[in-house]
């Protein structure tokens, strides 16, 4: 069973512009927003906006074959890309998804939080791309 909502992923054309929106429009402190980091293996740059109960993951395309590029072609001003729920064990979660007939889009791999993740096809969840992430060790003492 899924646990906490870890974050909501938002695809953006410019992380810097999106950071300014969260600061200027929504009053988020700059200290609550992480540095932007590159994840070349997955074709993205990302930063997290830390909220009291969750995070927003800002995702910008990196390189020519970024999976985010197509999304931004369909949604030029950006948009909600995925939601991420925590699970206790990523391999157990993967096996359970497969057993129930869901389409798991990747083998478990290390995601932006440094914890293993999988993605489940939007057709299995009312059109929403779902990321499952193993709860990082010591994350919720
Ligand atoms: Co994510």
Short mmCIF file of C-alpha atoms and ligand atoms in Angstrom, two decimals:
data_model
loop_
_atom_site.label_atom_id
_atom_site.label_comp_id
_atom_site.label_asym_id
_atom_site.label_seq_id
_atom_site.Cartn_x
_atom_site.Cartn_y
_atom_site.Cartn_z
CA UNK A 1 0.00 0.00 0.00
CA UNK A 2 1.20 3.49 -0.77
CA UNK A 3 2.30 5.78 2.04
CA UNK A 4 2.93 9.50 2.09
CA UNK A 5 2.53 11.81 -0.85
CA UNK A 6 6.21 12.66 -1.27
CA UNK A 7 5.95 15.27 -4.01
CA UNK A 8 4.06 16.58 -7.00
CA UNK A 9 6.13 16.85 -10.19
CA UNK A 10 5.62 19.95 -12.33
CA UNK A 11 7.18 20.19 -15.80
CA UNK A 12 8.43 23.69 -16.57
CA UNK A 13 10.29 25.36 -19.41
CA UNK A 14 12.48 27.27 -16.93
CA UNK A 15 13.16 26.22 -13.37
CA UNK A 16 14.50 29.66 -12.52
CA UNK A 17 11.27 31.31 -13.68
CA UNK A 18 9.21 28.72 -11.80
CA UNK A 19 11.21 29.32 -8.61
CA UNK A 20 10.44 33.02 -8.92
CA UNK A 21 6.72 32.20 -9.19
CA UNK A 22 6.77 30.19 -5.96
CA UNK A 23 8.66 33.00 -4.21
CA UNK A 24 6.88 36.03 -5.60
CA UNK A 25 3.32 34.77 -6.02
CA UNK A 26 3.08 32.16 -3.25
CA UNK A 27 5.48 33.65 -0.72
CA UNK A 28 7.84 30.68 -0.44
CA UNK A 29 11.18 31.62 1.10
CA UNK A 30 14.18 31.20 -1.20
CA UNK A 31 15.75 29.11 1.57
CA UNK A 32 12.93 26.59 1.12
CA UNK A 33 13.90 25.93 -2.49
CA UNK A 34 16.83 23.66 -3.31
CA UNK A 35 19.63 24.32 -5.75
CA UNK A 36 18.90 23.19 -9.31
CA UNK A 37 20.69 19.96 -10.15
CA UNK A 38 21.25 18.07 -13.40
CA UNK A 39 20.30 14.42 -13.80
CA UNK A 40 21.76 13.76 -17.28
CA UNK A 41 20.99 10.03 -17.21
CA UNK A 42 17.29 10.89 -17.14
CA UNK A 43 17.42 13.99 -19.30
CA UNK A 44 16.19 16.41 -16.65
CA UNK A 45 17.19 19.21 -14.34
CA UNK A 46 15.26 19.54 -11.12
CA UNK A 47 14.79 21.50 -7.93
CA UNK A 48 12.49 21.00 -4.96
CA UNK A 49 10.20 23.52 -3.30
CA UNK A 50 9.91 22.44 0.33
CA UNK A 51 6.43 22.88 1.79
CA UNK A 52 5.40 22.10 5.36
CA UNK A 53 3.80 18.79 4.41
CA UNK A 54 5.25 17.88 1.02
CA UNK A 55 7.37 19.05 -1.88
CA UNK A 56 6.92 20.36 -5.39
CA UNK A 57 9.45 18.94 -7.85
CA UNK A 58 10.21 21.37 -10.66
CA UNK A 59 11.45 19.51 -13.75
CA UNK A 60 13.07 21.09 -16.79
CA UNK A 61 14.25 19.24 -19.90
CA UNK A 62 17.98 18.57 -20.20
CA UNK A 63 19.47 17.49 -23.52
CA UNK A 64 17.87 16.44 -26.77
CA UNK A 65 16.05 13.28 -25.76
CA UNK A 66 14.49 14.53 -22.56
CA UNK A 67 11.20 12.81 -21.69
CA UNK A 68 9.94 16.25 -20.63
CA UNK A 69 10.33 17.85 -24.06
CA UNK A 70 7.24 16.17 -25.53
CA UNK A 71 5.21 17.05 -22.48
CA UNK A 72 6.12 20.72 -22.87
CA UNK A 73 5.26 20.63 -26.56
CA UNK A 74 1.73 19.63 -25.53
CA UNK A 75 1.73 21.96 -22.51
CA UNK A 76 3.87 24.96 -23.44
CA UNK A 77 3.36 26.82 -20.17
CA UNK A 78 4.18 23.70 -18.16
CA UNK A 79 1.86 21.49 -16.17
CA UNK A 80 1.43 18.79 -13.60
CA UNK A 81 3.60 15.87 -14.72
CA UNK A 82 3.36 13.23 -11.97
CA UNK A 83 2.61 12.57 -8.34
CA UNK A 84 4.99 10.59 -6.15
CA UNK A 85 3.91 8.26 -3.34
CA UNK A 86 6.26 6.55 -0.94
CA UNK A 87 6.42 2.78 -0.59
CA UNK A 88 8.35 0.65 1.89
CA UNK A 89 10.07 -1.58 -0.67
CA UNK A 90 10.41 -0.65 -4.33
CA UNK A 91 10.88 -4.21 -5.64
CA UNK A 92 7.86 -5.47 -3.70
CA UNK A 93 5.85 -2.54 -5.07
CA UNK A 94 7.03 -3.25 -8.61
CA UNK A 95 6.07 -6.93 -8.31
CA UNK A 96 2.66 -6.01 -6.89
CA UNK A 97 1.98 -3.55 -9.73
CA UNK A 98 2.91 -6.17 -12.33
CA UNK A 99 0.84 -8.84 -10.58
CA UNK A 100 -2.19 -6.53 -10.71
CA UNK A 101 -1.69 -5.92 -14.41
CA UNK A 102 -0.40 -2.35 -14.25
CA UNK A 103 2.18 -1.08 -16.72
CA UNK A 104 5.43 -0.32 -14.91
CA UNK A 105 7.49 1.95 -17.12
CA UNK A 106 11.00 1.28 -15.82
CA UNK A 107 13.12 -1.00 -13.72
CA UNK A 108 13.78 0.50 -10.27
CA UNK A 109 16.39 3.23 -10.61
CA UNK A 110 17.76 5.99 -8.44
CA UNK A 111 15.64 9.14 -8.68
CA UNK A 112 16.10 12.77 -7.71
CA UNK A 113 15.95 12.01 -3.98
CA UNK A 114 18.66 9.38 -4.21
CA UNK A 115 16.09 6.66 -3.49
CA UNK A 116 14.90 3.98 -5.93
CA UNK A 117 11.79 4.80 -8.00
CA UNK A 118 9.47 3.35 -10.61
CA UNK A 119 6.82 5.01 -12.76
CA UNK A 120 3.36 3.53 -13.39
CA UNK A 121 1.59 4.34 -16.66
CA UNK A 122 -1.12 7.06 -16.48
CA UNK A 123 -3.68 4.68 -17.98
CA UNK A 124 -3.63 2.74 -14.70
CA UNK A 125 -4.44 5.78 -12.51
CA UNK A 126 -7.10 8.01 -14.07
CA UNK A 127 -4.65 9.64 -16.43
CA UNK A 128 -2.06 10.49 -13.78
CA UNK A 129 1.55 9.38 -14.13
CA UNK A 130 2.46 7.89 -10.75
CA UNK A 131 5.98 7.69 -9.34
CA UNK A 132 6.54 5.24 -6.52
CA UNK A 133 9.59 5.94 -4.38
CA UNK A 134 11.10 3.83 -1.66
CA UNK A 135 11.01 5.88 1.52
CA UNK A 136 14.55 7.15 2.09
CA UNK A 137 16.15 5.58 5.15
CA UNK A 138 15.62 7.76 8.20
CA UNK A 139 13.29 10.14 6.34
CA UNK A 140 10.44 9.97 8.85
CA UNK A 141 11.84 9.15 12.27
CO1 LIG B 1 9.34 12.95 -9.07
#
